[in-house]
mmCIF file of C-alpha atoms in Angstrom:
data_model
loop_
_atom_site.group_PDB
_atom_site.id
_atom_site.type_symbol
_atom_site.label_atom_id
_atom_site.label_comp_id
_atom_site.label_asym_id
_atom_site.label_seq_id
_atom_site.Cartn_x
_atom_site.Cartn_y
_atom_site.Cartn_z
ATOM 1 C CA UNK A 1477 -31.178 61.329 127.586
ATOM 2 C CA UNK A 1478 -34.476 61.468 125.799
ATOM 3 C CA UNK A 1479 -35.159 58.427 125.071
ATOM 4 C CA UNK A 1480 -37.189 59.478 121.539
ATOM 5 C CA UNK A 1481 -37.071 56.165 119.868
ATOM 6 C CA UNK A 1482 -38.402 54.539 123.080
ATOM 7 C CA UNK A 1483 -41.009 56.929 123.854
ATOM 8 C CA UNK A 1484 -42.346 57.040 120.053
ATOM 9 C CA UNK A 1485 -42.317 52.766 120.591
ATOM 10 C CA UNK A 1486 -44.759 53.499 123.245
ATOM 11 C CA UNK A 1487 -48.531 54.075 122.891
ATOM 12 C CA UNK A 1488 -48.916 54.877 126.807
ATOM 13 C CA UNK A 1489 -46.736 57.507 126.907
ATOM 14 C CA UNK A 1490 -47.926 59.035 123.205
ATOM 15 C CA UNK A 1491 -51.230 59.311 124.504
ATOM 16 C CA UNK A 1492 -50.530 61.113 127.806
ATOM 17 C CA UNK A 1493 -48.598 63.118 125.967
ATOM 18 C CA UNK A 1494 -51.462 64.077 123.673
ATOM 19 C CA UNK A 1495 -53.561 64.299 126.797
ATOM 20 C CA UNK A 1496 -51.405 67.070 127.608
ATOM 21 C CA UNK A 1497 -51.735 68.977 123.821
ATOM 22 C CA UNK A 1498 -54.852 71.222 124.852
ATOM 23 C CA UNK A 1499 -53.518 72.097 128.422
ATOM 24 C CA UNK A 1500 -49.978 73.012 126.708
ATOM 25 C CA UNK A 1501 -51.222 74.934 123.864
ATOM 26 C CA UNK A 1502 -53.165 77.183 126.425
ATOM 27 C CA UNK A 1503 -50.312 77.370 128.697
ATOM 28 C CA UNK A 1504 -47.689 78.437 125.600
ATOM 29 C CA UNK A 1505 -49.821 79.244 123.014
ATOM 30 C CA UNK A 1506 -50.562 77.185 119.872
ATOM 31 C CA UNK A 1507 -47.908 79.037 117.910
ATOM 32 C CA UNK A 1508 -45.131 78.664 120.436
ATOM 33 C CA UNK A 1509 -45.105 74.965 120.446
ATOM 34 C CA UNK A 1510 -42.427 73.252 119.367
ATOM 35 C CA UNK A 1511 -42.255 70.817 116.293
ATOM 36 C CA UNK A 1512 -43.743 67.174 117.336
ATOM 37 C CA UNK A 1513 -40.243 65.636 117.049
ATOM 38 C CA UNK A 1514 -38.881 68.228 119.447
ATOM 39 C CA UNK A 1515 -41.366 68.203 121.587
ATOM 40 C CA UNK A 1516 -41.156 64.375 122.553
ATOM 41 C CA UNK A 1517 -37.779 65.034 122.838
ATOM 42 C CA UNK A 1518 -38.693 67.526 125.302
ATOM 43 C CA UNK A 1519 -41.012 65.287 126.364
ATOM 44 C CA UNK A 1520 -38.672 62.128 126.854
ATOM 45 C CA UNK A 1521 -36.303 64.015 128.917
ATOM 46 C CA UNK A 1522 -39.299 64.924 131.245
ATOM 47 C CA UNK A 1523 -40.505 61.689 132.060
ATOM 48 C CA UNK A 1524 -37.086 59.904 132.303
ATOM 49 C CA UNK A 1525 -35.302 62.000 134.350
ATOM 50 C CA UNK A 1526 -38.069 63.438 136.767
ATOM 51 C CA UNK A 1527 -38.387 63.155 140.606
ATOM 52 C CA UNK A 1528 -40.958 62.547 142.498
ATOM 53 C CA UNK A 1529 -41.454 65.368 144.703
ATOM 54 C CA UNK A 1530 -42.008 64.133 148.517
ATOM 55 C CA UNK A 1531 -43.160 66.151 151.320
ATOM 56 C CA UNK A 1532 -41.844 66.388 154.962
ATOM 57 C CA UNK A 1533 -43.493 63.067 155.777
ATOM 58 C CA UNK A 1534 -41.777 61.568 152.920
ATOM 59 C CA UNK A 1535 -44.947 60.978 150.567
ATOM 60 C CA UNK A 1536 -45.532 61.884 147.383
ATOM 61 C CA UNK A 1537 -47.040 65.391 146.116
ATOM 62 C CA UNK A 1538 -45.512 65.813 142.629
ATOM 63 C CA UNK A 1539 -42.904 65.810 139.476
ATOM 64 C CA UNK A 1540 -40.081 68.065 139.550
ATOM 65 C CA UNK A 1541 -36.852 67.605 137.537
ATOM 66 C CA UNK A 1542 -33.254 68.788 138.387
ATOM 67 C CA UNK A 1543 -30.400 68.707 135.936
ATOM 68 C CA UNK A 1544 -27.553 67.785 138.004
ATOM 69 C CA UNK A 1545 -29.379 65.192 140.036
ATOM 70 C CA UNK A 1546 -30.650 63.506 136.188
ATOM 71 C CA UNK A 1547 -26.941 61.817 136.693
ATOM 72 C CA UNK A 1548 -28.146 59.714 139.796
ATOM 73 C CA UNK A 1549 -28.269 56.089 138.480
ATOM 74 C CA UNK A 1550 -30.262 53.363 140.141
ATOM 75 C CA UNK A 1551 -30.272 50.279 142.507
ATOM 76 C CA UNK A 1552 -32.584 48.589 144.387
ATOM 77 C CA UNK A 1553 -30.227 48.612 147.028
ATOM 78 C CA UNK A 1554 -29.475 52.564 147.010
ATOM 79 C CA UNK A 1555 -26.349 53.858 149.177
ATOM 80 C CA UNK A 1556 -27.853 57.064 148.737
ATOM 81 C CA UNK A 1557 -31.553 59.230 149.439
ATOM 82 C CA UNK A 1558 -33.567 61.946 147.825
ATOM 83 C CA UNK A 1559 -35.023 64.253 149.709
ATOM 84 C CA UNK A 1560 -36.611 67.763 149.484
ATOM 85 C CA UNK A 1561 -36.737 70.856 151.523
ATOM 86 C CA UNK A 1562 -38.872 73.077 149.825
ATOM 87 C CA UNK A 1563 -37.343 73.554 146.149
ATOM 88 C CA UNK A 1564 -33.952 72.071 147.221
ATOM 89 C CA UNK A 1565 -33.279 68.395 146.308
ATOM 90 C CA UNK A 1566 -30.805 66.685 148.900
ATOM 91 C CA UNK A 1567 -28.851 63.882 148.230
ATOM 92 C CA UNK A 1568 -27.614 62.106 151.419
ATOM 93 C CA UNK A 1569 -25.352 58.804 151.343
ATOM 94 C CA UNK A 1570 -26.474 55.998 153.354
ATOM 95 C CA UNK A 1571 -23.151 54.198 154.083
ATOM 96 C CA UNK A 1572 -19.863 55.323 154.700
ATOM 97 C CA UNK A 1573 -17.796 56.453 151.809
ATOM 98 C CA UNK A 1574 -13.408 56.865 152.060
ATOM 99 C CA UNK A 1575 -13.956 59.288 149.658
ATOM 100 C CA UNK A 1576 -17.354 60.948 147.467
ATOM 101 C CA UNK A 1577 -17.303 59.093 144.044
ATOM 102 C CA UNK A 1578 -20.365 60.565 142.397
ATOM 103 C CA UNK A 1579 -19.966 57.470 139.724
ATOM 104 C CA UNK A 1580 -20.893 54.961 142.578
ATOM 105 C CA UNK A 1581 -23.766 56.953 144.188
ATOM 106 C CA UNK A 1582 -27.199 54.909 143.666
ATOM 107 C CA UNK A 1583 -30.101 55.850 144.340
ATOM 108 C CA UNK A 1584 -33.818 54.036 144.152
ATOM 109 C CA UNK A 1585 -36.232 55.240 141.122
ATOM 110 C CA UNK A 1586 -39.327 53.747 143.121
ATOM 111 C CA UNK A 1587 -40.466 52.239 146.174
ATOM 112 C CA UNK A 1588 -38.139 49.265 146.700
ATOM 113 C CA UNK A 1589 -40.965 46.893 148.567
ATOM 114 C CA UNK A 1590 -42.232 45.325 145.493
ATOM 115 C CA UNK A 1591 -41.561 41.817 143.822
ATOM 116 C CA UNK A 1592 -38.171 41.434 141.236
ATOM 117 C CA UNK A 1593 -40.474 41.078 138.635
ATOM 118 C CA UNK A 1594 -42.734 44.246 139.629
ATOM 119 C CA UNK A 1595 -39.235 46.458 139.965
ATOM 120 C CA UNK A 1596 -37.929 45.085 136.803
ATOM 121 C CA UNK A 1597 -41.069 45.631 134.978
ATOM 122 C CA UNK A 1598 -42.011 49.500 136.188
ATOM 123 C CA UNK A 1599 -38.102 50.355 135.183
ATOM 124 C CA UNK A 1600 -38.301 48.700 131.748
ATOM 125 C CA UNK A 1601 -41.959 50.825 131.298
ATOM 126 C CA UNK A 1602 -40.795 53.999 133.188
ATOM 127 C CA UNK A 1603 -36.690 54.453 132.542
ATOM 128 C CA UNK A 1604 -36.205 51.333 129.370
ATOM 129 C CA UNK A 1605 -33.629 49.492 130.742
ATOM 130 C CA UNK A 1606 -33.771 46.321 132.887
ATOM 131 C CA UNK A 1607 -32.405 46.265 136.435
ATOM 132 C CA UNK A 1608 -29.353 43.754 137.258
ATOM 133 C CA UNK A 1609 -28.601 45.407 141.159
ATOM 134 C CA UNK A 1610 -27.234 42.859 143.424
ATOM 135 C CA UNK A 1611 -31.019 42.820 144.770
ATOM 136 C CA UNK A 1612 -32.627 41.720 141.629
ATOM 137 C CA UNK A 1613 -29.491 38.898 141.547
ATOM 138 C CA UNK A 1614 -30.681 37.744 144.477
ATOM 139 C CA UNK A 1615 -33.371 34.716 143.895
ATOM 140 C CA UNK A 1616 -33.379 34.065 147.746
ATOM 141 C CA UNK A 1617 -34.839 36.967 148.211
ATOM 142 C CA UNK A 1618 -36.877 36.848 145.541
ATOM 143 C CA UNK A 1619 -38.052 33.539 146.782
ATOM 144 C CA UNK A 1620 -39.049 34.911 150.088
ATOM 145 C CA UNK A 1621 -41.291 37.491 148.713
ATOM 146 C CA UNK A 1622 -43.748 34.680 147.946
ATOM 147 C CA UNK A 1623 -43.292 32.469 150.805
ATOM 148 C CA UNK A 1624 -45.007 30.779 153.591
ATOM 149 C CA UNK A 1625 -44.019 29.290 156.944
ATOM 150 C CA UNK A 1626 -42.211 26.167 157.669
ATOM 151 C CA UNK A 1627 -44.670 23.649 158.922
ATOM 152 C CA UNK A 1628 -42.082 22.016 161.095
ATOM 153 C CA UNK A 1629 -42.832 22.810 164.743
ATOM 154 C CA UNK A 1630 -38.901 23.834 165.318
ATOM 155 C CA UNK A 1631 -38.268 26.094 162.154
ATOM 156 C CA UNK A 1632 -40.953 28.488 160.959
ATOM 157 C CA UNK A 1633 -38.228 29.512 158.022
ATOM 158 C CA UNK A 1634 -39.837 31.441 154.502
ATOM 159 C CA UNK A 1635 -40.604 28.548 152.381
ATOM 160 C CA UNK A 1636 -40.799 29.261 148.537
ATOM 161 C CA UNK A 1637 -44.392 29.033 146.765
ATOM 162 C CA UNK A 1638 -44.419 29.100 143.366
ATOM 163 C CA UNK A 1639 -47.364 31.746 142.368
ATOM 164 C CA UNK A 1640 -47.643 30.720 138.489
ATOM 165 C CA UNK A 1641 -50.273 28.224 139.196
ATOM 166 C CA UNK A 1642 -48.177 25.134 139.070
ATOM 167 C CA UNK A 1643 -48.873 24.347 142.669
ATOM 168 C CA UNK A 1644 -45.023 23.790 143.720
ATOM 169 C CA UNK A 1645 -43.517 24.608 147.053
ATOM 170 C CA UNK A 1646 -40.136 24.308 147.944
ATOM 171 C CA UNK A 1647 -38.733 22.081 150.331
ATOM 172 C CA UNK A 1648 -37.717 24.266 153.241
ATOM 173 C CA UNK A 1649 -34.072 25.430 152.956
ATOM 174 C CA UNK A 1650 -33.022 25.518 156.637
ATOM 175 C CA UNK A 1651 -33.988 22.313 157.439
ATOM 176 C CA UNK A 1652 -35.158 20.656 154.750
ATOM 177 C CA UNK A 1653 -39.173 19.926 155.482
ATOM 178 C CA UNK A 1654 -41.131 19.012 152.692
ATOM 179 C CA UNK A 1655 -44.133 17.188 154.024
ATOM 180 C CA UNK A 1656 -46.565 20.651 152.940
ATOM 181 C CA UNK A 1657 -50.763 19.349 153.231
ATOM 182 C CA UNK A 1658 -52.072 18.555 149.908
ATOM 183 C CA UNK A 1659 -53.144 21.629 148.344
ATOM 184 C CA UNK A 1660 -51.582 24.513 150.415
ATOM 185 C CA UNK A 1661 -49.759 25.758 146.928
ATOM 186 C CA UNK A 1662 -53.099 26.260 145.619
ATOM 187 C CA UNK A 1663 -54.338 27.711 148.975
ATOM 188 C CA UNK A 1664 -51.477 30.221 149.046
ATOM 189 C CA UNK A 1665 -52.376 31.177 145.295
ATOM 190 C CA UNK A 1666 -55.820 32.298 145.906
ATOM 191 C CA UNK A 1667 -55.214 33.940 149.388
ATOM 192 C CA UNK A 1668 -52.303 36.187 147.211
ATOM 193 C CA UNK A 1669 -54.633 36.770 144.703
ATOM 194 C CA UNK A 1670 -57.137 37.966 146.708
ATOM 195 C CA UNK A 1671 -54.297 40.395 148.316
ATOM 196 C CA UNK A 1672 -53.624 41.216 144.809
ATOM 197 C CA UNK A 1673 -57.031 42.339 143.985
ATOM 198 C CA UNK A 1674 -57.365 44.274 147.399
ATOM 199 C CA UNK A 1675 -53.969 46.146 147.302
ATOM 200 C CA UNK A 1676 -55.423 47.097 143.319
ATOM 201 C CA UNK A 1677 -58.349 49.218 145.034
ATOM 202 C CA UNK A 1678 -56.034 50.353 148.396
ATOM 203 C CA UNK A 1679 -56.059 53.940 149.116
ATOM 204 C CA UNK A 1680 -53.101 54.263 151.212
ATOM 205 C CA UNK A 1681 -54.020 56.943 153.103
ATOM 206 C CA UNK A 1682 -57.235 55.687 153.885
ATOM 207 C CA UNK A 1683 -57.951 51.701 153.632
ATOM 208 C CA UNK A 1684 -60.580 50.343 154.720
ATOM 209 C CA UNK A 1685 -60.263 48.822 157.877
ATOM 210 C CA UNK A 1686 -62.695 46.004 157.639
ATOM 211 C CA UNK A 1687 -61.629 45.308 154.303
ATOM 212 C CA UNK A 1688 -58.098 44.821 155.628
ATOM 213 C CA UNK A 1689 -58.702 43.439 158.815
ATOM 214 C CA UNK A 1690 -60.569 40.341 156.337
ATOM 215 C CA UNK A 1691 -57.388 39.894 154.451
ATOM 216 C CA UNK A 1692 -55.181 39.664 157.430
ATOM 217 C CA UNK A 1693 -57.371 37.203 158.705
ATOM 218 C CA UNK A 1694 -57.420 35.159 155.629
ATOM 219 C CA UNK A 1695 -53.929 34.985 155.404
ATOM 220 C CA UNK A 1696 -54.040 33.536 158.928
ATOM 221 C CA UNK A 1697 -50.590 31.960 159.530
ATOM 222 C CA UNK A 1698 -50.176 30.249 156.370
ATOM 223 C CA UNK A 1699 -48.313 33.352 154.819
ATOM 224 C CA UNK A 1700 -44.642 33.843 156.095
ATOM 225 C CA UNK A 1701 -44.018 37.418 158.063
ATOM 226 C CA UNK A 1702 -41.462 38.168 155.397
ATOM 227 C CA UNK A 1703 -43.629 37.653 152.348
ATOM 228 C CA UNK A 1704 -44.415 40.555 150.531
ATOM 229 C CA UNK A 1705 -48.466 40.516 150.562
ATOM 230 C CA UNK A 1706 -48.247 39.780 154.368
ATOM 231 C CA UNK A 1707 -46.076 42.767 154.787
ATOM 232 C CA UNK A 1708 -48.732 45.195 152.591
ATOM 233 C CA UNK A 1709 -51.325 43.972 154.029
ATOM 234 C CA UNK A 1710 -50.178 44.572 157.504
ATOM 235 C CA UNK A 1711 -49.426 48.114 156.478
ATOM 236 C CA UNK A 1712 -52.440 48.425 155.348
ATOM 237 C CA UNK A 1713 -54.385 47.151 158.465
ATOM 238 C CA UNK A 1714 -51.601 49.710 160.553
ATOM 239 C CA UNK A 1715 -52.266 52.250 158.646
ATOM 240 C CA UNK A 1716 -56.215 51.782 158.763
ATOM 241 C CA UNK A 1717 -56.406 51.091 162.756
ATOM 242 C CA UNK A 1718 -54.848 54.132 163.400
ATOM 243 C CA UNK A 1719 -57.146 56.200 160.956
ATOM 244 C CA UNK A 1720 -59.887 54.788 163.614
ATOM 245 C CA UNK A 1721 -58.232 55.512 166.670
ATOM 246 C CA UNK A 1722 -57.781 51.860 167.257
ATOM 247 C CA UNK A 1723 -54.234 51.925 169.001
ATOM 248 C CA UNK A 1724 -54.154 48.344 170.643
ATOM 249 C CA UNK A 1725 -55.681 46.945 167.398
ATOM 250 C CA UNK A 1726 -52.703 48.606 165.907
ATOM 251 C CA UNK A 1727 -49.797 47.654 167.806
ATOM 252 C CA UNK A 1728 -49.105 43.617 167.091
ATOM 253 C CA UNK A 1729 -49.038 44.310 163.129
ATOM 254 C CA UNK A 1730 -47.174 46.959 163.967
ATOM 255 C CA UNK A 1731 -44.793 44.624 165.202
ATOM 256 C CA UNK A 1732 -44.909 41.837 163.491
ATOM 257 C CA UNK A 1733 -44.226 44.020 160.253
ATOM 258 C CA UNK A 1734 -40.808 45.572 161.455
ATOM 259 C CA UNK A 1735 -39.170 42.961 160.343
ATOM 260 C CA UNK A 1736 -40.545 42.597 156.611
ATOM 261 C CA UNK A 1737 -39.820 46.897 156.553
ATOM 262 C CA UNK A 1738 -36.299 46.093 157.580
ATOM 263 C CA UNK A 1739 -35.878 43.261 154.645
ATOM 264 C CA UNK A 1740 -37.288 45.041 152.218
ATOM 265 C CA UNK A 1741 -35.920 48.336 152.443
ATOM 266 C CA UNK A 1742 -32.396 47.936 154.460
ATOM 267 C CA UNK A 1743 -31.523 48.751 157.711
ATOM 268 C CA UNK A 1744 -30.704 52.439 157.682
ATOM 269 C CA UNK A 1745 -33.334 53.187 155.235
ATOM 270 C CA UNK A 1746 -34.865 56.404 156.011
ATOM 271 C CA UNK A 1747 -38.065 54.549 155.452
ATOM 272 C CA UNK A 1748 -37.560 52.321 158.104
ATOM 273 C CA UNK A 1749 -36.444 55.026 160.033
ATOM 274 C CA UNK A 1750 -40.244 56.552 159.138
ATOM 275 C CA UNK A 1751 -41.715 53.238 159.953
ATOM 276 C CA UNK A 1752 -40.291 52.733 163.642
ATOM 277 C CA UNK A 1753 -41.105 56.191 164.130
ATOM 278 C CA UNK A 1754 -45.257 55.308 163.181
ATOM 279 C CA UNK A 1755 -44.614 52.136 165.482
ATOM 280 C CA UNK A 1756 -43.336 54.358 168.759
ATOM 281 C CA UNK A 1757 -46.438 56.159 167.922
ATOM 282 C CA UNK A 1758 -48.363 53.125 168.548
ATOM 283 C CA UNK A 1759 -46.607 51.894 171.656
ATOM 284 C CA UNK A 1760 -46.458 55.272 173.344
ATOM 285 C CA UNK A 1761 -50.533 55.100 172.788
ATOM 286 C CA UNK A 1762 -50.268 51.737 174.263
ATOM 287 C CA UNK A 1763 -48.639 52.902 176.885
ATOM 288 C CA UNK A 1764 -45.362 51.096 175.970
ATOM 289 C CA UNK A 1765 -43.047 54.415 176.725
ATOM 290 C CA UNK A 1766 -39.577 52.167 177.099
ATOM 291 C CA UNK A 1767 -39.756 50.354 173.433
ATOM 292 C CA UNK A 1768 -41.356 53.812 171.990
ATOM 293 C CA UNK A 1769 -37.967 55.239 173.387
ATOM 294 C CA UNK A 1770 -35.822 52.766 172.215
ATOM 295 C CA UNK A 1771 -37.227 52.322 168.872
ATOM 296 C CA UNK A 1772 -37.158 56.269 168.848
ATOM 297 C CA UNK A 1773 -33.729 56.921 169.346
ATOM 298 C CA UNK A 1774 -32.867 54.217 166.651
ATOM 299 C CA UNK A 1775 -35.159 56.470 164.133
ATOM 300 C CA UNK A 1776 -33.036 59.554 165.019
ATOM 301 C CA UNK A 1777 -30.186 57.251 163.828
ATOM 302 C CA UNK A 1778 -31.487 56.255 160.557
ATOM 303 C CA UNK A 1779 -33.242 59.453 159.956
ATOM 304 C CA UNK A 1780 -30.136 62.078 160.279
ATOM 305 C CA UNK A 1781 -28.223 60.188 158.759
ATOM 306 C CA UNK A 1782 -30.636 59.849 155.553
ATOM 307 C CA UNK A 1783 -32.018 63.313 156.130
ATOM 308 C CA UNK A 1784 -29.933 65.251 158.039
ATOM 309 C CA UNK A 1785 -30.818 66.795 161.621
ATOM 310 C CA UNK A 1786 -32.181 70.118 159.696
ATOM 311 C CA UNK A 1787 -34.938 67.660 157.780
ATOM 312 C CA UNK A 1788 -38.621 69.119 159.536
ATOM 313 C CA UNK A 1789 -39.437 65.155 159.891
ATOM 314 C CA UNK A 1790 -36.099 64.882 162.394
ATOM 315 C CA UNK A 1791 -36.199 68.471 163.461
ATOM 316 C CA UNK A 1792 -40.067 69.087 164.543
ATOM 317 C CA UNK A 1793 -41.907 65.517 164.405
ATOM 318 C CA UNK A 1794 -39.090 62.903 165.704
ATOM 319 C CA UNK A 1795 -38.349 65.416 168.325
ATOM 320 C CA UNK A 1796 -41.145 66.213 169.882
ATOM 321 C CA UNK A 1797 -42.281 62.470 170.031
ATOM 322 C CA UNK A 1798 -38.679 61.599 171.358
ATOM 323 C CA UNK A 1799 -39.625 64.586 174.308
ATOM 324 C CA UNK A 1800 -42.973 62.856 175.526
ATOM 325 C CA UNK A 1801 -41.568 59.511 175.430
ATOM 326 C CA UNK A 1802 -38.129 60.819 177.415
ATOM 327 C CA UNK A 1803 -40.928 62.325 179.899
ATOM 328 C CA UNK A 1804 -43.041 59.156 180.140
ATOM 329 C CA UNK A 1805 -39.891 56.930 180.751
ATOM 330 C CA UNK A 1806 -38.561 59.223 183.509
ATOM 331 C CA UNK A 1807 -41.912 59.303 185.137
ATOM 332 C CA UNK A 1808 -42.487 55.806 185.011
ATOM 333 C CA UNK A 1809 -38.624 55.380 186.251
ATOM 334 C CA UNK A 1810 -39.218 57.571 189.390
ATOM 335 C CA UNK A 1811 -43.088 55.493 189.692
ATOM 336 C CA UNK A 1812 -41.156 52.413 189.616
ATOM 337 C CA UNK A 1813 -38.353 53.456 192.248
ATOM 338 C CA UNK A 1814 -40.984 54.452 194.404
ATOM 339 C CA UNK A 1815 -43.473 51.720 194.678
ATOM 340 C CA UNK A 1816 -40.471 49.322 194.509
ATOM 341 C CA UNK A 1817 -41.116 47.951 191.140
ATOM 342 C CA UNK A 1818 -38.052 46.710 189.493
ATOM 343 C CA UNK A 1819 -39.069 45.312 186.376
ATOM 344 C CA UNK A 1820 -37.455 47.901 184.285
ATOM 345 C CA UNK A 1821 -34.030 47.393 182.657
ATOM 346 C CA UNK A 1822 -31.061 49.456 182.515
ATOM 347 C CA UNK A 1823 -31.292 50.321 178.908
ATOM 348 C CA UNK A 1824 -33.969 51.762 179.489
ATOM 349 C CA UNK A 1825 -32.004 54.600 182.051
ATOM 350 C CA UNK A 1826 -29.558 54.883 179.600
ATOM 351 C CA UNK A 1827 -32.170 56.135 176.816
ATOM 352 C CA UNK A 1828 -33.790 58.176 179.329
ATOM 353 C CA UNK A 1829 -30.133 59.779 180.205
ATOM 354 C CA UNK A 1830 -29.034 59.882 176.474
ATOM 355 C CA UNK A 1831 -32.806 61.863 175.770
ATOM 356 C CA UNK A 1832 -32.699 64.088 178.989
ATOM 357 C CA UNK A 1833 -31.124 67.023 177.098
ATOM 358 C CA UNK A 1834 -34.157 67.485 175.073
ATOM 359 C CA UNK A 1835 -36.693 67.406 177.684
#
């Protein structure tokens, strides 16, 4: 599909497109261009049914558009994955299927960790139509994307804040608290906002670590671990205390995000596959070889299943990290055994005796 009445509707795309003119008429020539109408049809079909090209570490590095794959419709909840090795697109199924139905293979058109209304507006702008997944049914989850803790002392549940400015929270749906301080609607408001306007200027592969480390600290406690700007902002400070080096700075964000990565993407995303992979990192600099094995091995899970065992991510990185923490478990193991420590566990033999092959 082309989408031509759509793309003509919108001013955005006409003038990238016309961005494009002088770098097109060099490339072809002026006299092999098509006619305008043709080429926004040619132009439609681009921009709708593109790819983004990802590299071995699963980040972005291009466009590239495959004809077959153009059938893949989408979900926020994908059963299936996208990936590239070199030129070659792979689609992978995330669940188990009786039989391959290419009709009920789904697949995500962007990153899934943003709000309902975020996903629902970048499909409508990008793809013009508006997403009704089981995901963007669900206004629980929705809810929990803006939410902040429980203030009762035996809960700590996501409690719904309502970010248009009308200052409403939720009483708490697991036990039914509703005695919030005067004002924390409005306090929750700015602190997002401020998130907001720092995840605006974030260069994800280098944020500023101060800058981050003050909007952690602003959102304190009030913000629930499950609400989206907690979650991005903890990547963020991750992501910009191991730039620095700063491995123990690292490691309790590290943490205390897993569980947001595992809400918003799904358990046997390979992107929380990625994610425990950067955490083992962290521990195993930390020094924390048994949980660096254990949440290594439940990587290799996620990740040949969404990847395959061939993937250079599974094949080269996950390995060789899966190798030194193997090693550091055994030697700690045989440390512990001699000096008569017994504060390891048995699960952690069993990883070291599922892992010792690759050692």
């Amino acid at each position: 599909m082309s989408h031509s009445k759509e793309i003509e509707e919108d001013q955005k795309r006409l003038d990238y497109l016309a961005e494009m003119m002088p770098d097109l008429q060099v490339l072809l020539g002026k006299s092999n261009l098509p006619e305008r109408q043709e080429l926004v049809r040619i132009f439609g079909k681009v921009m709708v049914n593109s790819f983004c090209l990802l590299d071995h570490h699963l980040k972005p590095i291009g466009t590239s558009l495959y004809l077959a794959a153009s059938i893949l419709d989408h979900s926020c909840t994908p059963n299936a994955f996208v990936s590239f090795v070199g030129s070659k697109l792979v689609v992978r199924t995330l669940v188990e299927w009786p039989e391959l139905d290419l009709d009920m293979i789904r697949i995500s058109y962007l990153d899934t960790m943003n709000s309902r209304e975020y996903r629902r507006k970048f499909l409508q702008d990008h793809y013009y139509f508006t997403c009704d997944c089981r995901l963007c049914r669900d206004d629980s989850h929705a809810r929990t994307a803006s939410s902040i803790r429980c203030r009762s002392r035996s809960c700590g549940a996501p409690v719904h804040v309502d970010e248009s400015g009308t200052g409403w929270v939720e009483p708490c749906g697991a036990c039914g608290f509703c005695k919030f301080p005067r004002g924390v609607a409005y306090e929750y408001i700015e602190v997002a906002g401020y998130t907001r306007t720092e995840l605006e200027d974030l260069d994800e592969e280098n944020p500023s670590l101060e800058v981050w480390r003050d909007v952690s600290e602003a959102q304190g406690s009030l913000l629930h671990p499950l609400n989206l700007w907690r979650s991005k902002a903890l990547e963020a400070l991750v992501t910009a205390s191991v730039n620095m080096r700063q491995w123990n700075a690292a490691l309790a964000p590290a943490r205390e995000n897993e569980a947001a990565m595992r809400h918003y993407y799904g358990a046997k995303h390979p992107y929380v596959g990625l994610y425990l992979m950067k955490l083992a990192k962290i521990e195993l600099n930390n020094m924390e070889w048994h949980p660096a094995l254990e949440h290594l091995l439940e990587a290799e899970e996620i990740l040949e299943a969404g990847l395959g065992s061939n993937h250079p991510l599974v094949f080269t990185d996950l390995t060789w990290l899966l190798i030194q923490a193997s090693e550091e478990c055994r030697v700690d193991i045989q440390r512990s055994l001699m000096y008569g420590d017994a504060q390891r566990t048995s699960a952690s033999g069993r990883s070291l005796a599922t892992n010792r092959g690759r050692s």
